[in-house]
CSV table of C-alpha atoms in Angstrom, one decimal:
chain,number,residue,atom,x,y,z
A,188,UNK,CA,129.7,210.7,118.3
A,189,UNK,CA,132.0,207.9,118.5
A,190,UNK,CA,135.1,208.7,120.2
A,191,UNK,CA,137.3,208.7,117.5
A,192,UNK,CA,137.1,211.1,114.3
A,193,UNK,CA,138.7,210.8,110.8
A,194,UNK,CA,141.1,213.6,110.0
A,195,UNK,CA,139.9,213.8,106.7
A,196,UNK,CA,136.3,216.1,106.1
A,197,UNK,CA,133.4,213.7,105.7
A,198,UNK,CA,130.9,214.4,103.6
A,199,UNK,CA,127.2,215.0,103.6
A,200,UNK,CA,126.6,211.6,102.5
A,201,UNK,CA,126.8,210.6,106.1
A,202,UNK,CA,124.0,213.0,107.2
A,203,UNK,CA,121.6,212.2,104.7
A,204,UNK,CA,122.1,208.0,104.6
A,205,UNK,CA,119.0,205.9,104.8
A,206,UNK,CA,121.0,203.5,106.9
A,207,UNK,CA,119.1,203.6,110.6
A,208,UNK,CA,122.2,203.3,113.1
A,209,UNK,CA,124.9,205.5,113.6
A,210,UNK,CA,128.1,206.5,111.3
A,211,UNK,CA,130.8,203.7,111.6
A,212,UNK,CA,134.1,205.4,111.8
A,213,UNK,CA,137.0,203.1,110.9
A,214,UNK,CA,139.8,203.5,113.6
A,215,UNK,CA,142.4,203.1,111.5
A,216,UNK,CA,141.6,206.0,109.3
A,217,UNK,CA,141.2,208.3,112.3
A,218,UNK,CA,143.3,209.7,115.8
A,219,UNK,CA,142.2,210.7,119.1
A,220,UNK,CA,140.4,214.2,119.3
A,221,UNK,CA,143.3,215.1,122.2
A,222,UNK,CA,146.3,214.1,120.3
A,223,UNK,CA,145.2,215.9,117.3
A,224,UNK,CA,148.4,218.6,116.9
A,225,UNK,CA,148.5,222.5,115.3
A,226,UNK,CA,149.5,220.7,111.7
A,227,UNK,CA,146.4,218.1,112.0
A,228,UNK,CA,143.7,220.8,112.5
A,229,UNK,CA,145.0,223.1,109.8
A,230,UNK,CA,144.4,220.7,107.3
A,231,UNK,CA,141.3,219.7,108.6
A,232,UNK,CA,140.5,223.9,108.4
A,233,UNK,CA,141.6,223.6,104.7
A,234,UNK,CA,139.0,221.2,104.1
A,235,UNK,CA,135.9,223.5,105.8
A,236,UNK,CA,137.1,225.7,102.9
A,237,UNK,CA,137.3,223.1,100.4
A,238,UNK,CA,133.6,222.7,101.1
A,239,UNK,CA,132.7,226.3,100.4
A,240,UNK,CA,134.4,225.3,96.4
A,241,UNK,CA,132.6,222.2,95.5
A,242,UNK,CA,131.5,220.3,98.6
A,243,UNK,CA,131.0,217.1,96.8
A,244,UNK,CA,129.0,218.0,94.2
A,245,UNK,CA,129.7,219.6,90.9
A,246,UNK,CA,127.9,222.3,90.1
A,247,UNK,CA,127.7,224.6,93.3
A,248,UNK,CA,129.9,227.3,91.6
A,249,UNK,CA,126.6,228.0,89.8
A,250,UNK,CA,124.9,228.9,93.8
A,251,UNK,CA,126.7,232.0,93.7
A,252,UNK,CA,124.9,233.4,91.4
A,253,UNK,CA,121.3,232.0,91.7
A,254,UNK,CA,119.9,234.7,93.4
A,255,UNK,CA,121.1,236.8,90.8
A,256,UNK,CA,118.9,234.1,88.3
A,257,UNK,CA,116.0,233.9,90.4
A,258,UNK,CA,116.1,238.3,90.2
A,259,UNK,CA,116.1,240.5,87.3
A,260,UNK,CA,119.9,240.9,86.7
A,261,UNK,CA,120.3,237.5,85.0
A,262,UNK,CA,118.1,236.0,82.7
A,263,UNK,CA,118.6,232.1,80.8
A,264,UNK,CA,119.3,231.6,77.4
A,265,UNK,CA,119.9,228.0,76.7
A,266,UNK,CA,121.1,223.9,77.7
A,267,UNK,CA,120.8,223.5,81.5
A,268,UNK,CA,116.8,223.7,81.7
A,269,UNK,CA,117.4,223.6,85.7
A,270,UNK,CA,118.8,227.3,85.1
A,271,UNK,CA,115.9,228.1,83.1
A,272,UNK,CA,113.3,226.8,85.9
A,273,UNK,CA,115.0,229.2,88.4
A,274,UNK,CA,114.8,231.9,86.0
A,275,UNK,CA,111.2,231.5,85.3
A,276,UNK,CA,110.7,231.2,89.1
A,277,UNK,CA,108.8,227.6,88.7
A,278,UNK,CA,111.8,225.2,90.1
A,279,UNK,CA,110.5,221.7,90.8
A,280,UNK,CA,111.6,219.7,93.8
A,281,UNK,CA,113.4,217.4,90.7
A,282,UNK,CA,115.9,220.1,89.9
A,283,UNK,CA,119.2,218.9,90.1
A,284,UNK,CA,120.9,222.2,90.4
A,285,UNK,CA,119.3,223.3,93.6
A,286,UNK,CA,119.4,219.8,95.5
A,287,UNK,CA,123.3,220.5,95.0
A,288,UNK,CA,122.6,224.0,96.3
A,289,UNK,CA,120.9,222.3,99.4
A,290,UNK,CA,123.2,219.1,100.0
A,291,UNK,CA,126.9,221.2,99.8
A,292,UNK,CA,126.1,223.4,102.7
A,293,UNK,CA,126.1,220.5,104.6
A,294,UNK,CA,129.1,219.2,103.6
A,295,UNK,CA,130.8,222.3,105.2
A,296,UNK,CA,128.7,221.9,108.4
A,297,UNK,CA,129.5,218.7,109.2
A,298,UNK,CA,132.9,219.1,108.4
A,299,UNK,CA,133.3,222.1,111.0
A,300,UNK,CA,130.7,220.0,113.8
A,301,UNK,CA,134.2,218.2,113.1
A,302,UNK,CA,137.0,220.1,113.6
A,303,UNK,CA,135.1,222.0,116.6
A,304,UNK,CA,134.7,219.1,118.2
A,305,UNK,CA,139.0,218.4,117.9
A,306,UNK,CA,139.6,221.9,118.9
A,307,UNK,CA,137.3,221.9,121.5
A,308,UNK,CA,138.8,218.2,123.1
A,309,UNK,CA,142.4,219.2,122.3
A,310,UNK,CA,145.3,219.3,124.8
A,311,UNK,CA,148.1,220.0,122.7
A,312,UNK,CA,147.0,222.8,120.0
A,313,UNK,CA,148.0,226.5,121.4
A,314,UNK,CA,145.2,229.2,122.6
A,315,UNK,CA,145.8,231.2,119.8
A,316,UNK,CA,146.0,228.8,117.4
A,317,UNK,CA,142.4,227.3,118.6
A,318,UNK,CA,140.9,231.0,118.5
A,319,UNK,CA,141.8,231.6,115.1
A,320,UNK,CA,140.4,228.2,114.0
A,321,UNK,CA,137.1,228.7,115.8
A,322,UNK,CA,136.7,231.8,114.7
A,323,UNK,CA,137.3,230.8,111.1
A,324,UNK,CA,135.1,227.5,111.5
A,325,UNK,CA,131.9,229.5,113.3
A,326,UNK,CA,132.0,232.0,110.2
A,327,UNK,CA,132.0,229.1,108.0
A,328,UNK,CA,129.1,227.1,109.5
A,329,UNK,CA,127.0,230.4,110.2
A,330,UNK,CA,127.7,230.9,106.3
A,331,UNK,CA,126.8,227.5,105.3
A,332,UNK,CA,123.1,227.8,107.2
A,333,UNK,CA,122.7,231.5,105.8
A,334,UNK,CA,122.8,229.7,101.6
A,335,UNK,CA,120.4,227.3,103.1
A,336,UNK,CA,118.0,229.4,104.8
A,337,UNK,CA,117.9,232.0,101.9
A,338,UNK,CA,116.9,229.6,99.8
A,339,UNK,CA,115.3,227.0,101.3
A,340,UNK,CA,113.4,228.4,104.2
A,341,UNK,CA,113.0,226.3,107.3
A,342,UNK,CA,116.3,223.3,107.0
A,343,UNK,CA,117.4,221.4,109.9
A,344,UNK,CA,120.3,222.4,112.1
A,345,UNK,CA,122.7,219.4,112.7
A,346,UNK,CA,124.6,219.4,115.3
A,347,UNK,CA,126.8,215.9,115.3
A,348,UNK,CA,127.1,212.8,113.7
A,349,UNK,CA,124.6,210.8,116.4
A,350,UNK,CA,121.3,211.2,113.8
A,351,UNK,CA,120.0,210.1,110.6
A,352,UNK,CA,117.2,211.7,109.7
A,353,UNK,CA,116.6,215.7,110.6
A,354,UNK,CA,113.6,217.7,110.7
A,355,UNK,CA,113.5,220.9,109.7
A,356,UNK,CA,114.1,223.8,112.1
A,357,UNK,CA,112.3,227.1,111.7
A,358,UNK,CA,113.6,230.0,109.6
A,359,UNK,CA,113.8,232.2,113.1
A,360,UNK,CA,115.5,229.1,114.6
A,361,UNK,CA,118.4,228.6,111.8
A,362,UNK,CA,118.9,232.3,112.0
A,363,UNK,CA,119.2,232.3,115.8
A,364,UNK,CA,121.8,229.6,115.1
A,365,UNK,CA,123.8,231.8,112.5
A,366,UNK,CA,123.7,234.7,114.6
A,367,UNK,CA,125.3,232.9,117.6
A,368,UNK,CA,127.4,231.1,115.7
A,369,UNK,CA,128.6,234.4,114.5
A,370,UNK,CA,128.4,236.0,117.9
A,371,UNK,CA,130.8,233.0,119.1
A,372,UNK,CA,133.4,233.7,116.0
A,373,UNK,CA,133.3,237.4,116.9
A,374,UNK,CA,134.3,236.4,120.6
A,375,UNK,CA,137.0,234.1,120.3
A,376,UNK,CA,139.2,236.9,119.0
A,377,UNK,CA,141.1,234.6,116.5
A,378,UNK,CA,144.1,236.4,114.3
A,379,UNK,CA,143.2,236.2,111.2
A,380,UNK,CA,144.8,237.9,108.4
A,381,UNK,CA,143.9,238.2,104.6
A,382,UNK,CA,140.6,238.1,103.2
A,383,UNK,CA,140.7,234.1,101.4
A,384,UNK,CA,140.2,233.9,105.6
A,385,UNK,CA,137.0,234.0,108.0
A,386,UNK,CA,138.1,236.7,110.2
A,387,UNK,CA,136.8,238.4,113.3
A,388,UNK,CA,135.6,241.6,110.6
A,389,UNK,CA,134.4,238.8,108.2
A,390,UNK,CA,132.0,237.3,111.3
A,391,UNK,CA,130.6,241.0,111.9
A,392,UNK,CA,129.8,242.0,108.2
A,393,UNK,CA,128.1,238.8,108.3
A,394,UNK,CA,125.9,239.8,111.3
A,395,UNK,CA,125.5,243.5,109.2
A,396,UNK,CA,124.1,241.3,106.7
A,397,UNK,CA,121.7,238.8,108.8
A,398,UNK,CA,120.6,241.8,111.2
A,399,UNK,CA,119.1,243.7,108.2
A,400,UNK,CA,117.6,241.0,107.0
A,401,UNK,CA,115.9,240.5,110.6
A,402,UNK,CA,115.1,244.0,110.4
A,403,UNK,CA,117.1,244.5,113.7
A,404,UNK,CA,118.5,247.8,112.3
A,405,UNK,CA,120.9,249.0,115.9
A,406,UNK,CA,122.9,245.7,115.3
A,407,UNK,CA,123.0,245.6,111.7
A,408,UNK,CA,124.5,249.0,111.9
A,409,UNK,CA,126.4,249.2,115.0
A,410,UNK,CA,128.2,245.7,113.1
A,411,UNK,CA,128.6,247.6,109.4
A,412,UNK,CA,130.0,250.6,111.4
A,413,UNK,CA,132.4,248.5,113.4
A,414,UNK,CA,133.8,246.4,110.3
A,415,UNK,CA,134.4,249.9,108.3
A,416,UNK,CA,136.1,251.3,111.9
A,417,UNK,CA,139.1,249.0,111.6
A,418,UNK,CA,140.4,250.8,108.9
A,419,UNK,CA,141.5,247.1,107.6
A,420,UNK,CA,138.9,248.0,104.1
A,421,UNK,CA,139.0,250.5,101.8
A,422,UNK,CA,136.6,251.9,98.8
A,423,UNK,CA,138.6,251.3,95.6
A,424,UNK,CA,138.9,254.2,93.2
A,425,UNK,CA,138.6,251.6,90.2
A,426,UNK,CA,135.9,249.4,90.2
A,427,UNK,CA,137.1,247.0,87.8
A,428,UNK,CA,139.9,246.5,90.3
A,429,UNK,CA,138.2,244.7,92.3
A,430,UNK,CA,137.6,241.7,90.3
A,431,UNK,CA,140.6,241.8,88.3
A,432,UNK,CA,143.7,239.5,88.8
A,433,UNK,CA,145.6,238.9,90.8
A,434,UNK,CA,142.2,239.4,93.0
A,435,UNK,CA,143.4,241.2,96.0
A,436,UNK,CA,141.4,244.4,96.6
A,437,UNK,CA,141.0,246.7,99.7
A,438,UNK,CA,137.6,245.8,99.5
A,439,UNK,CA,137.6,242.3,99.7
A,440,UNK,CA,136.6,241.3,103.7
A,441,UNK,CA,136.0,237.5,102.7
A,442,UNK,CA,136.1,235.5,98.9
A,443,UNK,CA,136.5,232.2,98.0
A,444,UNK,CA,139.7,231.5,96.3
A,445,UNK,CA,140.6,229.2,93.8
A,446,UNK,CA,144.2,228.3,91.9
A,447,UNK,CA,144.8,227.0,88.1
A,448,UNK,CA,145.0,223.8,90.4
A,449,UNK,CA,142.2,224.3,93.0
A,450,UNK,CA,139.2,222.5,92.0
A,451,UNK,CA,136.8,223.6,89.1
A,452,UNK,CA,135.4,227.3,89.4
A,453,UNK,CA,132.9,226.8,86.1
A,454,UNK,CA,131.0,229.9,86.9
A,455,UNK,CA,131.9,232.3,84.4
A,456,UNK,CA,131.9,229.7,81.7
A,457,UNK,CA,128.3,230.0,82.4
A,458,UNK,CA,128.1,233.6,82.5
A,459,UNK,CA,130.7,234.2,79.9
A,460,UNK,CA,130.5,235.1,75.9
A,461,UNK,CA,132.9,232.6,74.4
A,462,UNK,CA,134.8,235.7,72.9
A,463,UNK,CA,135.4,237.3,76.2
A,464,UNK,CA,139.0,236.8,77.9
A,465,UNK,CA,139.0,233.2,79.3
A,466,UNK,CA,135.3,232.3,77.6
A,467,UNK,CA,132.4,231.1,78.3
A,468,UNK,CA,129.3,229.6,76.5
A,469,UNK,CA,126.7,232.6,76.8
A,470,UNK,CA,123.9,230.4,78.8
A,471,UNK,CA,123.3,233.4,81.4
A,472,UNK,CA,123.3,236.7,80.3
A,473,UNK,CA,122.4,240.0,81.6
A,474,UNK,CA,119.1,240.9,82.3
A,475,UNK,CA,118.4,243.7,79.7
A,476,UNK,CA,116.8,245.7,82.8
A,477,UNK,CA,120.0,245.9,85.2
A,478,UNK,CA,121.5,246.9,82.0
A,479,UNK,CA,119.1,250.2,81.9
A,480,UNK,CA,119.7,250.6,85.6
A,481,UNK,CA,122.9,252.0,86.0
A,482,UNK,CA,123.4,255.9,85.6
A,483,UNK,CA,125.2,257.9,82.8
A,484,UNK,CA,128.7,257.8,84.0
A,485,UNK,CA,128.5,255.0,86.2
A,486,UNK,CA,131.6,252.9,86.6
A,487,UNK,CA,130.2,249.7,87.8
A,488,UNK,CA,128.6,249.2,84.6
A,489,UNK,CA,132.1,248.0,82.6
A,490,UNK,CA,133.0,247.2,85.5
A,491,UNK,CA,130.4,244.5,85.9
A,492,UNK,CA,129.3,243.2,82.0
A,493,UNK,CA,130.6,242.9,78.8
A,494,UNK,CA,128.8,244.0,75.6
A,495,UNK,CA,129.0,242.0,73.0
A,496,UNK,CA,127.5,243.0,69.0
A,497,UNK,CA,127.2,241.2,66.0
A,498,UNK,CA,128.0,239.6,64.2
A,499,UNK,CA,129.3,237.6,66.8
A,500,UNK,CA,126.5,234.7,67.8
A,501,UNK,CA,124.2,235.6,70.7
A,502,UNK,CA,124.8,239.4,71.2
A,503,UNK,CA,124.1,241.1,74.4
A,504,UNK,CA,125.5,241.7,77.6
A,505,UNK,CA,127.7,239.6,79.9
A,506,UNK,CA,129.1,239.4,83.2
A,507,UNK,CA,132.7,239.7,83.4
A,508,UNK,CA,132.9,239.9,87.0
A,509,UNK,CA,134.6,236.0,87.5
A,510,UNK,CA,136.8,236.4,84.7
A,511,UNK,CA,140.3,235.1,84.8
A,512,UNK,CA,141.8,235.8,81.4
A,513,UNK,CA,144.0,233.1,81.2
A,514,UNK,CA,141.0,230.5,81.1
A,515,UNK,CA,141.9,228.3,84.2
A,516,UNK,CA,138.7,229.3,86.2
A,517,UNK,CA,141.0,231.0,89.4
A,518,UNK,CA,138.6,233.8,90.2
A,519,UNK,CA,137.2,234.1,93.5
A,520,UNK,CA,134.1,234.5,94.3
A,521,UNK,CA,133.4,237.5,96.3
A,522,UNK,CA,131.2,236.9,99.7
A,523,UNK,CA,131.5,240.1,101.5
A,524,UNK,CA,132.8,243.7,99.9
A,525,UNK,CA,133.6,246.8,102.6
A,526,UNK,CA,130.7,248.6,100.3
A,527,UNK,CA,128.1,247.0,101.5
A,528,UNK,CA,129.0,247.5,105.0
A,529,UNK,CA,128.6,251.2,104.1
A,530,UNK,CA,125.3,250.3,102.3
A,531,UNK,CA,123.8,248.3,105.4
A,532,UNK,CA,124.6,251.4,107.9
A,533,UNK,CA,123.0,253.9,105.3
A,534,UNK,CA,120.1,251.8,104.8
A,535,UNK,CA,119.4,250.9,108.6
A,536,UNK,CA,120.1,254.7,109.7
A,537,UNK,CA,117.1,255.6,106.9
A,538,UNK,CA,114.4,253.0,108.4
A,539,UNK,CA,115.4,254.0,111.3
A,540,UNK,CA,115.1,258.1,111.0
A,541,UNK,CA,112.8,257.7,108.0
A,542,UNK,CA,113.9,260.9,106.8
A,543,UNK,CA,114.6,261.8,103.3
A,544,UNK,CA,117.5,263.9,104.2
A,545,UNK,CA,119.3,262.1,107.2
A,546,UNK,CA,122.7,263.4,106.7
A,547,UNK,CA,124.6,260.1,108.2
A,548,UNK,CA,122.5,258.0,105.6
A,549,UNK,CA,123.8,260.4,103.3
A,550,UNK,CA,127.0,260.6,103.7
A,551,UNK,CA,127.5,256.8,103.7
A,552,UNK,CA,125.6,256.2,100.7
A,553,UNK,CA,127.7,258.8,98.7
A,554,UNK,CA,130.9,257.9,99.8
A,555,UNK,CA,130.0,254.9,97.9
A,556,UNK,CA,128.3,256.9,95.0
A,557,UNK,CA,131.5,259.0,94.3
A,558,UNK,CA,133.9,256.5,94.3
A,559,UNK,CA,132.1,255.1,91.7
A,560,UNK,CA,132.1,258.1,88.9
A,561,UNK,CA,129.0,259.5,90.6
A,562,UNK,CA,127.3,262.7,91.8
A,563,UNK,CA,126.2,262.9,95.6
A,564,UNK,CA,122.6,262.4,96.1
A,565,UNK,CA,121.0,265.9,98.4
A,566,UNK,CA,117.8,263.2,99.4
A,567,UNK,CA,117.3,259.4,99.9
A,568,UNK,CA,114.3,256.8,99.4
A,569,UNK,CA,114.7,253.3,100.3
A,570,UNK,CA,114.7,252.4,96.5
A,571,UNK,CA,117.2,254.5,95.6
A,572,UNK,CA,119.2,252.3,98.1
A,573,UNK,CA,118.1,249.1,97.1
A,574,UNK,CA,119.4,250.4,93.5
A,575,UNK,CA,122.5,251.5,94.1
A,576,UNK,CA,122.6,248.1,96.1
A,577,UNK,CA,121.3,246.3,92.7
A,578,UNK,CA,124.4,247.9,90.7
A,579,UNK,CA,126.8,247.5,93.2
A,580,UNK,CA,126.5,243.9,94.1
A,581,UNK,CA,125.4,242.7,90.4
A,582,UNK,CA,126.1,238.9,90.5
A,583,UNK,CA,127.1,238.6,93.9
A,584,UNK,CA,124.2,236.3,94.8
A,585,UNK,CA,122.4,239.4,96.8
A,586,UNK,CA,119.8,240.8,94.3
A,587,UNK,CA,117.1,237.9,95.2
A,588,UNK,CA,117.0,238.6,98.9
A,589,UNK,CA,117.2,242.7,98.4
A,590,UNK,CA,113.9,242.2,96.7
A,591,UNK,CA,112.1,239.7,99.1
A,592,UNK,CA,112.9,242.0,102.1
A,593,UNK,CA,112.1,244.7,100.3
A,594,UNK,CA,108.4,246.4,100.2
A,595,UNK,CA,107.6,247.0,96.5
A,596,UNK,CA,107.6,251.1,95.4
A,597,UNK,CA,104.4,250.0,93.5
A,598,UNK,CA,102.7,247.9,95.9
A,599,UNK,CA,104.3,248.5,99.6
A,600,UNK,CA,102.0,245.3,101.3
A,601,UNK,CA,104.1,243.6,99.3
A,602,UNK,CA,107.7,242.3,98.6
A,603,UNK,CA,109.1,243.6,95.6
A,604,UNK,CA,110.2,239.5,94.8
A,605,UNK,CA,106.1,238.9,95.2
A,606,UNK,CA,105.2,241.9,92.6
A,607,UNK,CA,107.9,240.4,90.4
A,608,UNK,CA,106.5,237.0,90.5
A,609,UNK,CA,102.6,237.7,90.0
A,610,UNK,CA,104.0,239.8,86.8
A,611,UNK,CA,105.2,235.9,85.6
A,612,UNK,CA,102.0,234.4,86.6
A,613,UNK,CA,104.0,232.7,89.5
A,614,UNK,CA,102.8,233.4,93.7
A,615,UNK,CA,104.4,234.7,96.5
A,616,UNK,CA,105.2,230.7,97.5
A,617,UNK,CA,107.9,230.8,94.8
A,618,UNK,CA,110.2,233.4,96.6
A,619,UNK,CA,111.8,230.0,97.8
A,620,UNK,CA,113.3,227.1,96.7
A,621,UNK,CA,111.2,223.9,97.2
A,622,UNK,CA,113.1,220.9,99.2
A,623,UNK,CA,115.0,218.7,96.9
A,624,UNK,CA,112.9,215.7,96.4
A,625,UNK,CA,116.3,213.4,96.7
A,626,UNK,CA,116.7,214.7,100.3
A,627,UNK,CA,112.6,214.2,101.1
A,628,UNK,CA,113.4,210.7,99.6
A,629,UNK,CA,116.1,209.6,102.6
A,630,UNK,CA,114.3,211.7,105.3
A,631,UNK,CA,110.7,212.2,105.3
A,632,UNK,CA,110.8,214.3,108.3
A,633,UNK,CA,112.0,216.6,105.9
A,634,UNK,CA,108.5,216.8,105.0
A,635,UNK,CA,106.0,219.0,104.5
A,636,UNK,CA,107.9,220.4,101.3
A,637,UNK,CA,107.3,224.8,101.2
A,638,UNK,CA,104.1,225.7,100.4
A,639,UNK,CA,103.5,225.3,97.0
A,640,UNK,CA,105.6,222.4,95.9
């Protein structure tokens, strides 16, 4: 990397140029890494952030729900025909939507490659100051690579600015990455306080998270446990309360925010009836099966979607969970909830006793159960946690993965994602996204595209 670095956050467009020599950095735009004060480096954080809301595409609001699209809690109704190629589980390498969904990422990893490199070569910004940011900008990158590998497979880890074109790492490499990335946030101890912040708790709910999905159940638990140990997080009595303004819950460990003024947070005009407080255009409505999942007295259900009868246009059910009434798109969205902690440690202490009756598995599981208008359970299967997993986390961008890691009840040498493709004519290839063709186009090592595309 040169030895100068703007103090603005470049973009991706710099990592995926065709142009065969390195980034020019103009030195009039830009100040030494050392004389970079407390003041410069905070604004440079803002911007890591900034890439997590639109990176500098439009469009990525509609990532955070995807998985949700590519599952069976979402289903498409009409206009963006990339929507309806993810819901029908045939996406081609042409789709607009997810080559935004693969180039944003990348914004906020270069942008933090940034920023660590200041912190890391600065002689004037305080200890603490420097742990908080590199705690904050380690959760962020790690985060960045987990929406591309759970998507997109194999993707390339970039470390500087020094290359043009990438080839892809491995899915056990860019894991390895996000796990010591993660690892690194956790041990620079950074104060962090509010959940709109990465924090030290945020890093470790993300390791919950990564662990189970490595199937390395002591660590995925051991981090759930530790997050819910703090006492920082809380079950809410109300469910609705979580995602209701002025969005501040006990249950929020990490969200995106957003103001009337912050960027364009689109998503629930896609998931919204246009009669429901701050509208919507009905393109993405509820999958009539989640509907049917949730129990008789369940209060996630209002809590989660909207029904909407006749004669209003296009009845059925809606999300309402990225709803701000007053229209100006300032919901969060919601990355990491204390309920899932408690829903990683139940479901690693099961796999790991496999016993029906495993009273720790229990008790973690119902403490989420009865907080939310419902009984205890008195035995446990692993579907009944993927369930309460399903109605817990609708539209939170987890459903897709719960399935692909998850053997089928019907068919147990398979995924549960796999059965529910072969039930759409589709393959087990089509559990990921295929490799933008615009990205292929300015970096064949990109290639060969996933299997199937």
């Amino acid at each position: 990397m040169k030895n100068k670095i703007l103090l603005i956050a470049l973009v991706t467009a710099g990592l995926m140029t065709s142009c065969q020599k390195e980034l020019d950095i103009d030195p009039t735009a830009s100040l030494s890494p050392e004389t970079v004060g407390a003041a410069d480096v905070q604004k440079l954080m803002n911007g890591v952030y900034d890439g997590l809301q639109e990176g500098n595409t439009s469009y990525f609001y509609l990532s955070y729900a995807v998985e949700d699209l590519s599952a069976d809690n979402l289903a498409y109704r009409a206009t963006f025909f990339q929507n309806g190629e993810i819901d029908n589980n045939a996406i081609l390498p042409s789709n607009v939507l997810t080559q935004r969904y693969f180039n944003a990422p990348y914004v906020v990893i270069q942008r933090a490659n940034d920023l660590l490199e200041i912190i890391n070569s600065s002689t004037t910004v305080a200890e603490p100051v420097k742990n908080a940011l590199i705690t904050q900008t380690l959760f962020l990158r790690a985060y960045a690579y987990y929406k591309l590998v759970t998507l997109f497979g194999a993707v390339p880890i970039v470390e500087n600015r020094d290359v043009v074109n990438v080839p892809r790492n491995s899915v056990d490499e860019v894991y390895a990455k996000i796990i010591a990335d993660l690892n690194a946030s956790v041990a620079a101890g950074g104060i962090v306080t509010g959940s709109k912040f990465a924090s030290v708790e945020a890093s470790k709910a993300l390791l919950a998270r990564v662990y189970l999905i490595k199937k390395d159940y002591a660590n995925a638990k051991k981090n759930a446990l530790e997050v819910i140990a703090t006492s920082k997080y809380a079950l809410a009595s109300d469910y609705k309360s979580i995602f209701a303004p002025p969005y501040t819950s006990s249950e929020h460990i990490f969200k995106v925010e957003f103001t009337s003024t912050e960027g364009t947070n689109s998503l629930s005009y896609f998931l919204q009836h246009p009669s429901m407080p701050g509208g919507g255009r009905a393109e993405l409505p509820v999958d009539a099966s989640l509907v049917s999942a949730y129990e008789a007295g369940d209060t996630r259900k209002a809590g989660s979607m909207t029904q909407i009868t006749a004669p209003q246009a296009n009845p059925g059910w809606y999300a309402n969970k990225y709803q701000d009434p007053a229209g100006a798109a300032a919901h969060p969205y919601y990355v990491l909830r204390i309920s899932e902690m408690y829903l990683i440690a139940a479901e690693a202490q099961f796999l790991t006793s496999n016993s029906s009756v495993d009273g720790e598995a229990l008790t973690l599981i119902n403490n989420v159960r009865t907080k939310r208008g419902l009984g205890a359970l008195a035995s446990l299967t692993l579907q009944d946690i993927i369930k309460e997993r399903r109605v817990e986390f609708a539209f939170e961008n987890l459903r897709w993965m719960d399935m692909r890691r998850t053997p089928s009840a019907t068919n147990p040498s398979k995924s549960m994602a796999t059965v529910y493709l072969e039930a759409k004519g589709r393959t087990v290839n089509d559990e990921i996204y295929p490799i933008p063709q615009g990205a292929i186009d300015v970096n064949e090592l990109l290639k060969p595209n996933n299997p199937g595309y």
